[in-house]
Coordinates of C-alpha atoms and ligand atoms in Angstrom, one line a residue:
M1 CA -9.5 19.0 14.0
S2 CA -8.2 16.0 15.9
K3 CA -10.3 14.4 18.6
H4 CA -8.8 13.0 21.8
I5 CA -9.0 9.9 23.9
F6 CA -7.2 9.8 27.2
I7 CA -6.5 6.5 28.8
T8 CA -5.8 6.2 32.5
G9 CA -5.3 3.2 34.8
G10 CA -6.5 2.5 38.3
V11 CA -6.1 0.1 41.3
V12 CA -2.8 -1.5 40.3
S13 CA -0.1 -1.1 37.7
S14 CA 0.6 -3.6 34.9
L15 CA -3.0 -3.9 33.9
G16 CA -2.1 -3.9 30.2
K17 CA -3.0 -0.2 29.6
G18 CA -0.5 -0.1 26.6
L19 CA -2.0 -3.1 25.0
T20 CA -5.6 -1.9 25.6
S21 CA -4.7 1.6 24.2
A22 CA -3.1 -0.1 21.1
S23 CA -6.2 -2.3 20.7
I24 CA -8.5 0.7 20.7
G25 CA -6.2 2.5 18.2
M26 CA -6.4 -0.6 15.9
L27 CA -10.2 -0.7 16.2
L28 CA -10.5 3.0 15.2
E29 CA -8.2 2.4 12.3
G30 CA -10.4 -0.5 11.3
R31 CA -13.3 2.1 11.2
G32 CA -11.4 4.0 8.6
L33 CA -10.0 6.7 10.9
K34 CA -6.4 8.0 11.1
V35 CA -5.0 7.6 14.6
A36 CA -2.0 8.9 16.4
M37 CA -0.7 7.3 19.6
Q38 CA 1.1 8.9 22.6
K39 CA 2.3 7.9 26.0
L40 CA 2.9 10.3 28.9
D41 CA 5.2 8.8 31.6
P42 CA 5.3 10.4 35.1
Y43 CA 8.9 9.4 36.0
I44 CA 11.6 12.0 36.1
N45 CA 14.1 10.3 33.7
V46 CA 14.1 12.3 30.5
D47 CA 13.6 9.0 28.6
P48 CA 13.9 5.4 29.5
G49 CA 17.2 5.1 27.6
T50 CA 19.3 5.4 30.8
M51 CA 17.2 3.0 32.9
S52 CA 18.0 -0.6 33.7
P53 CA 15.8 -3.3 32.0
Y54 CA 15.0 -4.5 35.5
Q55 CA 13.4 -1.1 36.2
H56 CA 11.7 -0.6 32.9
G57 CA 11.9 -3.6 30.6
E58 CA 12.8 -3.0 27.0
V59 CA 13.7 0.4 25.5
Y60 CA 11.7 0.7 22.3
V61 CA 13.4 2.8 19.6
T62 CA 11.5 4.8 16.9
D63 CA 12.6 5.5 13.4
D64 CA 13.7 9.0 14.4
G65 CA 15.9 7.6 17.1
T66 CA 13.9 8.3 20.2
E67 CA 14.4 5.9 23.1
T68 CA 10.9 5.2 24.4
D69 CA 8.6 3.2 26.7
L70 CA 7.9 -0.3 25.6
D71 CA 4.2 0.5 25.2
L72 CA 5.1 2.2 22.0
G73 CA 6.0 -1.2 20.7
H74 CA 2.4 -2.3 21.3
Y75 CA 1.2 0.8 19.4
E76 CA 3.3 0.0 16.4
R77 CA 2.4 -3.7 16.4
Y78 CA -1.4 -3.0 16.5
T79 CA -1.6 0.2 14.4
E80 CA -0.2 2.0 11.5
A81 CA 0.5 5.1 13.5
V82 CA 3.9 6.6 12.8
L83 CA 5.7 7.1 16.1
T84 CA 8.2 10.0 16.7
K85 CA 9.8 11.9 19.6
H86 CA 6.4 13.5 20.1
C87 CA 4.9 10.2 21.1
N88 CA 6.5 9.8 24.5
Y89 CA 6.9 12.5 27.1
T90 CA 8.1 12.1 30.6
T91 CA 8.0 14.4 33.6
G92 CA 11.8 14.8 33.0
K93 CA 11.3 15.9 29.4
I94 CA 8.5 18.3 30.3
Y95 CA 10.5 19.9 33.2
N96 CA 13.6 20.0 31.1
S97 CA 12.0 22.2 28.5
V98 CA 10.2 24.4 31.1
I99 CA 13.5 25.0 32.9
E100 CA 15.3 25.7 29.6
K101 CA 12.6 28.3 28.8
E102 CA 12.9 29.9 32.2
R103 CA 16.6 30.2 31.8
K104 CA 16.1 31.9 28.4
G105 CA 13.8 34.4 30.1
D106 CA 10.7 33.2 28.1
Y107 CA 8.4 33.6 31.2
L108 CA 9.1 37.3 31.4
G109 CA 9.6 37.5 35.2
A110 CA 6.7 35.2 36.2
T111 CA 7.0 32.7 39.0
V112 CA 7.2 29.4 37.2
Q113 CA 4.7 26.9 38.7
V114 CA 3.1 23.5 38.1
I115 CA -0.1 25.2 37.1
P116 CA 0.0 26.8 34.6
H117 CA 3.5 26.3 33.3
I118 CA 4.0 22.6 33.7
T119 CA 0.4 21.8 32.7
D120 CA 0.7 24.1 29.7
E121 CA 3.9 22.3 28.6
I122 CA 2.0 18.9 28.9
K123 CA -0.9 20.3 26.9
A124 CA 1.6 21.5 24.3
A125 CA 3.0 18.0 24.2
I126 CA -0.5 16.6 23.4
D127 CA -1.1 19.4 20.9
S128 CA 2.2 18.5 19.1
L129 CA 0.3 15.5 17.5
C130 CA -2.7 17.4 16.4
S131 CA -3.0 17.8 12.6
D132 CA -5.6 18.0 9.9
D133 CA -5.1 14.4 8.8
V134 CA -5.2 12.8 12.3
D135 CA -8.8 12.0 13.3
V136 CA -8.1 10.7 16.8
I137 CA -5.2 11.0 19.2
L138 CA -5.0 8.4 21.9
T139 CA -2.9 9.5 24.9
E140 CA -2.1 7.0 27.5
I141 CA -1.1 8.3 31.0
G142 CA 1.5 6.1 32.6
G143 CA 1.3 5.1 36.3
T144 CA -1.8 4.6 38.4
V145 CA -4.4 7.2 39.4
G146 CA -3.6 8.2 43.0
D147 CA 0.2 8.4 42.4
I148 CA 1.6 11.7 43.5
E149 CA 3.7 12.0 40.3
S150 CA 0.9 11.6 37.8
L151 CA -1.1 14.5 39.2
P152 CA 0.2 17.2 36.8
F153 CA -0.6 15.0 33.9
L154 CA -4.2 14.3 35.1
E155 CA -4.7 18.0 35.8
A156 CA -3.5 18.8 32.3
I157 CA -5.9 16.4 30.7
R158 CA -8.7 17.7 32.8
Q159 CA -8.0 21.2 31.5
Y160 CA -7.7 19.8 28.0
R161 CA -11.4 19.0 27.8
L162 CA -12.3 22.4 29.0
D163 CA -10.0 23.9 26.3
K164 CA -11.2 21.7 23.4
G165 CA -14.8 21.1 24.3
Q166 CA -16.8 18.1 25.8
E167 CA -17.6 16.7 22.3
N168 CA -13.9 16.5 21.3
V169 CA -12.4 14.8 24.3
M170 CA -13.2 11.6 26.2
Y171 CA -11.6 9.6 29.0
I172 CA -11.3 5.9 29.3
H173 CA -10.3 4.4 32.6
L174 CA -8.8 0.9 32.9
T175 CA -9.3 -0.8 36.2
L176 CA -9.2 -4.2 38.0
L177 CA -11.9 -6.3 39.5
P178 CA -10.1 -8.5 42.0
H179 CA -11.5 -12.0 42.3
L180 CA -11.8 -13.3 45.9
R181 CA -11.5 -17.0 45.6
A182 CA -12.8 -17.7 49.1
S183 CA -16.1 -16.1 48.4
G184 CA -16.0 -16.6 44.6
E185 CA -16.8 -13.0 44.0
L186 CA -15.5 -10.2 41.8
K187 CA -15.1 -7.0 43.9
T188 CA -16.0 -3.6 42.6
K189 CA -14.9 -1.4 45.5
P190 CA -11.3 -0.7 44.3
T191 CA -12.8 0.4 41.0
Q192 CA -15.3 2.7 42.7
Q193 CA -12.5 4.2 44.8
S194 CA -10.2 4.7 41.8
V195 CA -13.0 6.5 39.8
G196 CA -13.6 8.5 43.0
K197 CA -10.0 9.6 42.9
L198 CA -10.3 10.7 39.3
R199 CA -13.5 12.6 40.0
E200 CA -11.8 14.4 42.9
I201 CA -9.4 15.8 40.2
G202 CA -12.4 16.7 38.0
I203 CA -12.3 13.8 35.5
Q204 CA -15.4 11.8 35.0
P205 CA -14.5 8.8 32.8
D206 CA -16.8 8.1 29.8
V207 CA -15.8 4.4 29.6
L208 CA -14.5 1.9 32.2
I209 CA -12.6 -1.1 31.0
C210 CA -12.5 -3.7 33.7
R211 CA -9.7 -6.3 33.8
T212 CA -11.1 -9.5 35.3
E213 CA -10.3 -13.2 35.6
L214 CA -14.0 -14.1 35.4
P215 CA -16.9 -12.8 33.3
M216 CA -18.8 -9.9 34.9
T217 CA -22.5 -10.6 35.8
E218 CA -25.2 -8.1 34.8
D219 CA -25.5 -7.1 38.5
I220 CA -21.8 -6.2 38.7
V221 CA -22.1 -4.1 35.5
K222 CA -25.2 -2.3 37.0
K223 CA -23.4 -1.7 40.3
I224 CA -20.2 -0.3 38.6
S225 CA -22.4 1.9 36.4
L226 CA -24.4 3.3 39.3
F227 CA -21.4 3.9 41.7
C228 CA -19.1 5.2 39.0
N229 CA -21.6 7.3 37.0
V230 CA -20.8 5.6 33.7
E231 CA -23.4 4.3 31.3
A232 CA -23.8 0.5 31.6
K233 CA -23.0 0.0 27.9
A234 CA -19.7 1.8 28.5
V235 CA -18.7 -0.6 31.3
I236 CA -16.6 -3.0 29.2
E237 CA -15.2 -6.4 30.3
E238 CA -11.6 -7.2 29.5
Q239 CA -11.3 -10.8 30.7
D240 CA -7.8 -12.5 30.8
V241 CA -7.2 -13.8 27.3
A242 CA -7.0 -17.5 26.6
Y243 CA -4.3 -17.9 24.1
S244 CA -3.0 -14.6 22.6
I245 CA -2.8 -10.9 23.5
Y246 CA -4.0 -10.2 20.0
E247 CA -7.5 -11.3 21.1
V248 CA -7.9 -8.0 23.0
P249 CA -9.2 -5.9 20.1
V250 CA -11.7 -8.6 19.3
I251 CA -13.0 -8.7 22.9
L252 CA -13.4 -4.9 22.9
H253 CA -15.1 -4.9 19.5
D254 CA -17.6 -7.6 20.5
Q255 CA -18.8 -5.2 23.3
H256 CA -19.2 -2.4 20.7
L257 CA -16.5 -0.2 22.2
D258 CA -15.5 1.2 18.8
E259 CA -19.1 2.0 18.0
F260 CA -19.5 3.8 21.4
I261 CA -16.3 5.9 20.8
V262 CA -17.3 6.8 17.2
K263 CA -20.7 8.0 18.4
R264 CA -19.4 9.7 21.5
L265 CA -16.8 11.7 19.5
G266 CA -19.1 12.3 16.5
L267 CA -16.7 10.6 14.1
K268 CA -17.5 9.6 10.5
A269 CA -16.6 6.0 10.3
V270 CA -16.9 2.9 8.1
E271 CA -17.9 -0.7 9.2
Q272 CA -15.3 -2.7 11.1
D273 CA -13.6 -5.5 9.2
L274 CA -11.6 -7.8 11.4
K275 CA -11.3 -10.7 8.9
P276 CA -7.5 -10.6 8.4
W277 CA -7.0 -10.3 12.1
L278 CA -9.4 -13.1 12.9
K279 CA -7.6 -15.3 10.3
M280 CA -4.3 -14.7 12.1
L281 CA -5.9 -15.6 15.5
E282 CA -7.3 -18.7 13.9
T283 CA -3.8 -20.0 13.0
V284 CA -2.6 -19.1 16.5
R285 CA -5.4 -21.2 18.0
N286 CA -4.9 -24.1 15.6
P287 CA -1.2 -24.3 14.8
K288 CA 0.2 -26.8 12.4
G289 CA 3.2 -27.4 14.7
E290 CA 5.4 -26.0 17.4
V291 CA 9.0 -24.9 17.3
E292 CA 11.1 -24.3 20.4
I293 CA 13.5 -21.3 20.3
G294 CA 16.3 -21.0 22.9
V295 CA 16.7 -17.4 23.9
V296 CA 20.0 -16.8 25.8
G297 CA 20.3 -13.4 27.4
K298 CA 21.4 -11.4 30.4
Y299 CA 18.0 -10.3 31.7
I300 CA 16.2 -13.5 30.9
E301 CA 14.1 -13.7 34.0
L302 CA 12.2 -10.6 32.9
H303 CA 10.0 -11.2 29.9
D304 CA 9.6 -7.4 29.3
A305 CA 13.3 -7.0 28.8
Y306 CA 13.0 -8.6 25.4
K307 CA 9.3 -7.9 24.8
S308 CA 9.6 -7.0 21.1
V309 CA 11.9 -10.0 20.4
Y310 CA 9.4 -12.5 21.8
E311 CA 6.5 -10.8 19.9
A312 CA 8.5 -10.9 16.7
L313 CA 9.3 -14.6 17.2
S314 CA 5.7 -15.3 17.6
H315 CA 4.8 -13.3 14.5
G316 CA 7.4 -15.3 12.6
G317 CA 5.3 -18.4 13.6
H318 CA 2.0 -16.9 12.5
G319 CA 2.8 -17.0 8.8
H320 CA 4.0 -20.6 9.0
G321 CA 1.2 -21.7 11.2
Y322 CA 3.6 -22.6 14.1
T323 CA 3.4 -21.8 17.7
V324 CA 6.7 -20.6 19.0
K325 CA 7.7 -21.9 22.4
F326 CA 10.5 -20.1 24.3
R327 CA 13.2 -21.8 26.2
K328 CA 14.6 -18.9 28.2
V329 CA 18.1 -19.5 29.4
A330 CA 20.2 -17.1 31.5
A331 CA 23.5 -16.5 29.8
E332 CA 25.3 -17.2 33.1
E333 CA 23.6 -20.5 33.4
V334 CA 25.3 -21.5 30.1
E335 CA 28.7 -20.6 31.6
K336 CA 27.9 -22.8 34.6
V337 CA 26.6 -26.0 33.1
G338 CA 27.6 -25.8 29.4
A339 CA 25.5 -25.0 26.3
K340 CA 24.5 -28.6 25.5
N341 CA 22.9 -29.1 28.9
V342 CA 20.6 -26.2 28.6
L343 CA 20.1 -26.0 24.8
A344 CA 19.8 -29.6 23.6
G345 CA 16.7 -30.1 21.6
V346 CA 15.9 -26.4 20.7
H347 CA 15.1 -25.8 17.0
G348 CA 16.7 -22.4 16.9
L349 CA 18.8 -20.1 19.1
L350 CA 18.3 -16.3 19.4
V351 CA 20.8 -14.1 21.3
P352 CA 19.2 -10.6 21.8
G353 CA 20.7 -7.2 22.5
G354 CA 22.4 -6.1 25.8
F355 CA 25.0 -4.0 27.5
G356 CA 28.0 -4.9 29.7
G357 CA 30.0 -8.0 30.1
R358 CA 27.9 -10.1 32.4
G359 CA 26.9 -13.4 30.7
V360 CA 28.8 -12.6 27.4
E361 CA 30.9 -15.8 27.7
G362 CA 27.7 -17.8 28.0
M363 CA 26.2 -16.2 24.9
V364 CA 29.5 -17.0 23.0
Q365 CA 29.3 -20.6 24.1
A366 CA 25.7 -20.9 23.1
I367 CA 26.4 -19.6 19.7
Q368 CA 29.3 -22.0 19.2
Y369 CA 26.9 -24.8 20.1
A370 CA 24.4 -23.6 17.5
R371 CA 27.0 -23.1 14.8
E372 CA 28.7 -26.5 15.4
N373 CA 25.4 -28.4 15.6
K374 CA 23.8 -26.6 12.6
I375 CA 21.0 -25.2 14.7
P376 CA 19.5 -22.0 13.2
F377 CA 21.0 -19.0 14.9
F378 CA 19.8 -15.4 15.0
G379 CA 21.9 -12.7 16.7
I380 CA 20.6 -9.3 17.4
C381 CA 22.9 -6.3 18.1
L382 CA 24.9 -7.8 21.1
G383 CA 23.9 -11.1 19.5
L384 CA 25.8 -10.2 16.3
Q385 CA 28.8 -9.0 18.3
C386 CA 28.9 -12.2 20.3
A387 CA 28.7 -14.2 17.0
A388 CA 31.7 -12.2 15.7
I389 CA 33.7 -13.0 18.9
E390 CA 32.8 -16.7 18.7
I391 CA 33.7 -17.0 15.0
A392 CA 37.0 -15.1 15.6
R393 CA 38.0 -17.3 18.5
N394 CA 36.8 -20.7 17.3
L395 CA 36.8 -20.5 13.6
L396 CA 39.6 -18.1 12.8
G397 CA 41.9 -19.0 15.6
L398 CA 42.1 -15.5 17.0
E399 CA 42.8 -16.2 20.6
N400 CA 41.0 -14.0 23.2
A401 CA 39.2 -12.1 20.5
D402 CA 36.7 -9.8 22.1
S403 CA 34.7 -6.6 22.0
T404 CA 36.5 -3.6 23.6
E405 CA 33.3 -3.1 25.6
F406 CA 34.2 -6.2 27.6
D407 CA 38.0 -6.4 27.3
P408 CA 39.6 -3.1 26.3
A409 CA 43.0 -4.8 26.2
T410 CA 42.0 -7.7 23.9
P411 CA 44.7 -8.6 21.3
H412 CA 41.9 -9.0 18.7
P413 CA 39.2 -6.3 19.0
V414 CA 36.8 -7.7 16.5
I415 CA 34.1 -5.4 17.9
S416 CA 35.2 -1.8 18.8
L417 CA 33.8 1.5 19.6
L418 CA 32.2 3.4 16.7
E419 CA 34.3 6.3 15.5
E420 CA 31.5 8.8 16.2
Q421 CA 31.2 7.5 19.8
K422 CA 34.8 8.4 20.8
G423 CA 34.7 11.4 23.1
V424 CA 31.0 10.9 24.0
T425 CA 30.6 11.2 27.8
H426 CA 26.9 11.9 28.3
K427 CA 24.8 8.8 28.6
G428 CA 21.4 10.1 27.6
G429 CA 20.3 9.7 23.9
T430 CA 23.9 9.6 22.6
M431 CA 24.1 6.1 21.1
R432 CA 23.8 5.4 17.4
L433 CA 20.1 5.6 17.4
G434 CA 17.2 5.2 15.0
A435 CA 16.7 4.2 11.4
Y436 CA 19.6 3.9 8.9
P437 CA 19.6 2.4 5.4
C438 CA 21.4 -0.8 4.7
E439 CA 22.4 -2.3 1.4
L440 CA 22.1 -6.0 1.0
T441 CA 24.3 -8.2 -1.2
S442 CA 22.4 -10.4 -3.6
G443 CA 22.7 -14.1 -3.3
T444 CA 22.8 -13.9 0.5
L445 CA 20.4 -15.3 3.1
A446 CA 19.5 -11.7 4.1
H447 CA 18.7 -10.7 0.6
R448 CA 16.6 -13.8 0.0
A449 CA 14.7 -13.2 3.2
Y450 CA 14.0 -9.5 2.6
G451 CA 13.6 -9.9 -1.2
R452 CA 15.0 -6.5 -1.9
D453 CA 18.3 -4.6 -2.2
Q454 CA 17.9 -1.9 0.3
I455 CA 16.3 -1.9 3.8
S456 CA 15.9 0.5 6.7
E457 CA 16.3 -0.7 10.2
R458 CA 16.6 0.8 13.7
H459 CA 19.7 0.9 15.8
R460 CA 20.8 1.4 19.4
H461 CA 24.4 0.7 20.1
R462 CA 27.9 2.2 20.6
F463 CA 30.1 -0.7 19.4
E464 CA 30.5 -2.1 15.9
F465 CA 32.2 -4.8 13.8
N466 CA 35.8 -3.7 13.4
N467 CA 36.6 -3.3 9.6
K468 CA 40.2 -4.3 10.2
Y469 CA 39.0 -7.9 10.5
R470 CA 36.8 -8.0 7.4
D471 CA 39.3 -10.0 5.3
A472 CA 40.0 -12.5 8.0
F473 CA 36.2 -13.1 8.4
L474 CA 35.7 -13.3 4.6
K475 CA 38.5 -15.9 4.3
G476 CA 37.0 -17.9 7.2
G477 CA 33.7 -18.3 5.2
V478 CA 31.7 -15.5 6.7
T479 CA 29.5 -13.4 4.4
L480 CA 29.1 -9.7 5.2
S481 CA 25.7 -9.3 3.6
G482 CA 24.5 -5.9 4.8
L483 CA 26.4 -2.6 4.7
Y484 CA 25.7 1.0 5.7
K485 CA 27.4 2.5 2.8
D486 CA 27.8 6.1 4.1
K487 CA 30.1 5.0 6.9
D488 CA 31.1 1.6 5.6
L489 CA 29.7 -0.2 8.6
V490 CA 29.0 -3.9 8.7
E491 CA 25.3 -4.4 9.6
I492 CA 24.8 -8.1 8.9
L493 CA 27.0 -11.1 8.9
E494 CA 26.1 -14.7 8.0
I495 CA 27.6 -18.1 7.4
A496 CA 26.6 -19.7 4.1
E497 CA 27.8 -23.2 5.1
H498 CA 25.1 -23.4 7.8
P499 CA 21.3 -23.9 7.5
W500 CA 20.6 -20.5 9.0
F501 CA 23.2 -18.4 10.8
L502 CA 22.8 -14.7 10.8
G503 CA 23.6 -11.7 13.0
V504 CA 22.3 -8.1 12.6
Q505 CA 23.7 -5.0 14.2
F506 CA 20.2 -3.4 14.2
H507 CA 16.9 -4.3 15.9
P508 CA 14.5 -5.9 13.4
E509 CA 12.1 -6.9 16.2
F510 CA 10.9 -3.3 16.4
Q511 CA 9.3 -3.5 12.9
S512 CA 7.5 -6.8 13.2
K513 CA 3.7 -7.0 13.2
P514 CA 1.3 -9.9 13.9
I515 CA -0.1 -10.1 10.4
A516 CA 3.1 -8.9 8.7
A517 CA 6.0 -10.6 10.4
H518 CA 9.4 -9.1 9.9
P519 CA 11.0 -11.1 7.0
L520 CA 14.1 -12.1 9.1
F521 CA 11.9 -13.5 11.9
S522 CA 9.7 -15.3 9.4
S523 CA 12.7 -16.8 7.6
F524 CA 14.3 -17.8 10.9
I525 CA 11.2 -19.5 12.2
G526 CA 10.8 -21.3 8.8
A527 CA 14.4 -22.6 9.3
A528 CA 13.6 -23.6 12.9
G529 CA 10.5 -25.5 11.5
N530 CA 12.8 -27.3 9.1
H531 CA 15.1 -28.2 11.9
A532 CA 12.1 -29.5 13.8
G533 CA 11.2 -31.6 10.8
L534 CA 8.0 -29.6 10.2
G535 CA 9.2 -29.1 6.6
N536 CA 8.7 -25.8 4.9
K537 CA 10.9 -24.8 2.0
K538 CA 14.4 -24.0 3.1
G539 CA 14.6 -20.7 5.0
S540 CA 11.6 -19.3 3.2
G541 CA 9.3 -16.8 4.7
T542 CA 5.6 -17.0 3.9
T543 CA 4.3 -13.9 5.5
K544 CA 3.8 -10.5 3.8
M545 CA 7.0 -8.5 3.6
L546 CA 7.2 -5.1 5.2
A547 CA 6.2 -2.3 3.0
Ligands
LIG601 N1 26.5 -3.2 24.0 C1 26.5 -3.3 22.6 C2 26.8 -1.9 22.0 O1 26.6 -0.9 22.7 C3 25.3 -3.8 22.0 C4 24.1 -2.9 22.2 C5 22.8 -3.7 22.0 O2 22.7 -4.9 22.0 N2 21.7 -2.9 21.9 O3 27.2 -1.8 20.9

């Protein structure tokens, strides 16, 4: 039978609940336990796929093609948990299925209510991850305790302990200790009040994890313990990290959090071994060098919009011993001042995914600058599409070449709508989504980087390289190095006569891990290191390949 940990957040949002949950998952895996990870989001959208990056940040995609919250990206980076559509439920998804059942007549004439029908549906969502081979399920509740919309979720997890037994369910509450600079104090009152709110609902947290700028004194721990009714050893400090978010599991382990959980839930566990993780952190702390990567995108002012891309770039650095510095450039800025003025000196350029025409001309100009100046270039999804447009216009002489997404009347639609997308009108969950196999051509940069013939990568797009232009591209010196054979779709293009120029229609950033960087990111950062004169072997990746 699986045991359960519920993670809630109090005082303010953006406390790093996802990261903390992922870190706890990783520590439990380190104790030899099999974990599953899940996020329950109180908003009414059925999934974040239809939300603007400004609202929500990146949309993370799982192998099975579910568009999910970006916290699931943390779960995959820190743990081995396999994520599916059961790992992210929203209020919208829960209500959708209750209303569907009601219409079918499943409730046999009952008045359908929040308690028990909505709460039962939430409990069923949690149950969907229970299995004989999962030891612990970690369920993070989005939002902040005290929000109206998270109430049904909190009520459901309260009931859950009653259903499954005290010994099988525990609650961890993440909170903030504000630091008042004027008096030099850490304040505990917001934490006391937030725990008070939880207790009103009937939830007594077993563990409090306190986000803080400064170390907690013993007095503060005692005070929190007393007022919040939590054992002192379960009042855990999570101080702001000095150099990497990957320090968080180590901080929690040092305070014996994994030991506490193992005992509290009566789990059979082995000793923790953080050696490989600590080794990775050591290279982050003492890098051999630094590379600077220009990232040119539409939502550049928002770090969360390209969260997995930045993480994967950093992972690429880990294996080479490089710190990766980001030069974030708004695509529209490139249009205003010219690529050279904002990109001179970068060791690599990355153009990430995106939707809509704003900034596309700037991305195209940035790619031209990287291609002509032999700066390593990595294009992801929209980034590949912009590279195709750039090559068509400037290398193949196809004037006004474009994607039909941006110019439906272009004389040269080098990127056009996927056949299967024609006639699709609904926006939710209807893109080409999730993992598809891709065959690599030997002798290409992609094949060298991956070191294998077939790969599986995740997608999220409606437009695609137009096969009518294949010959023109091949004649112009472009290699089409990855194909989805079933539908004859171009998944990767590259330019051999360039130190490192490669675009992919998929999202490799979703499969990168801090101690197993994605091979393309590792190879790209290696090439950026060469460009910076740091001198690894040409385009080689030194980190472990994905299994
Ligand atoms: N807008 C493009 C498409 O729909 C690219 C999508 C993306 O970058 N994720 O095909």
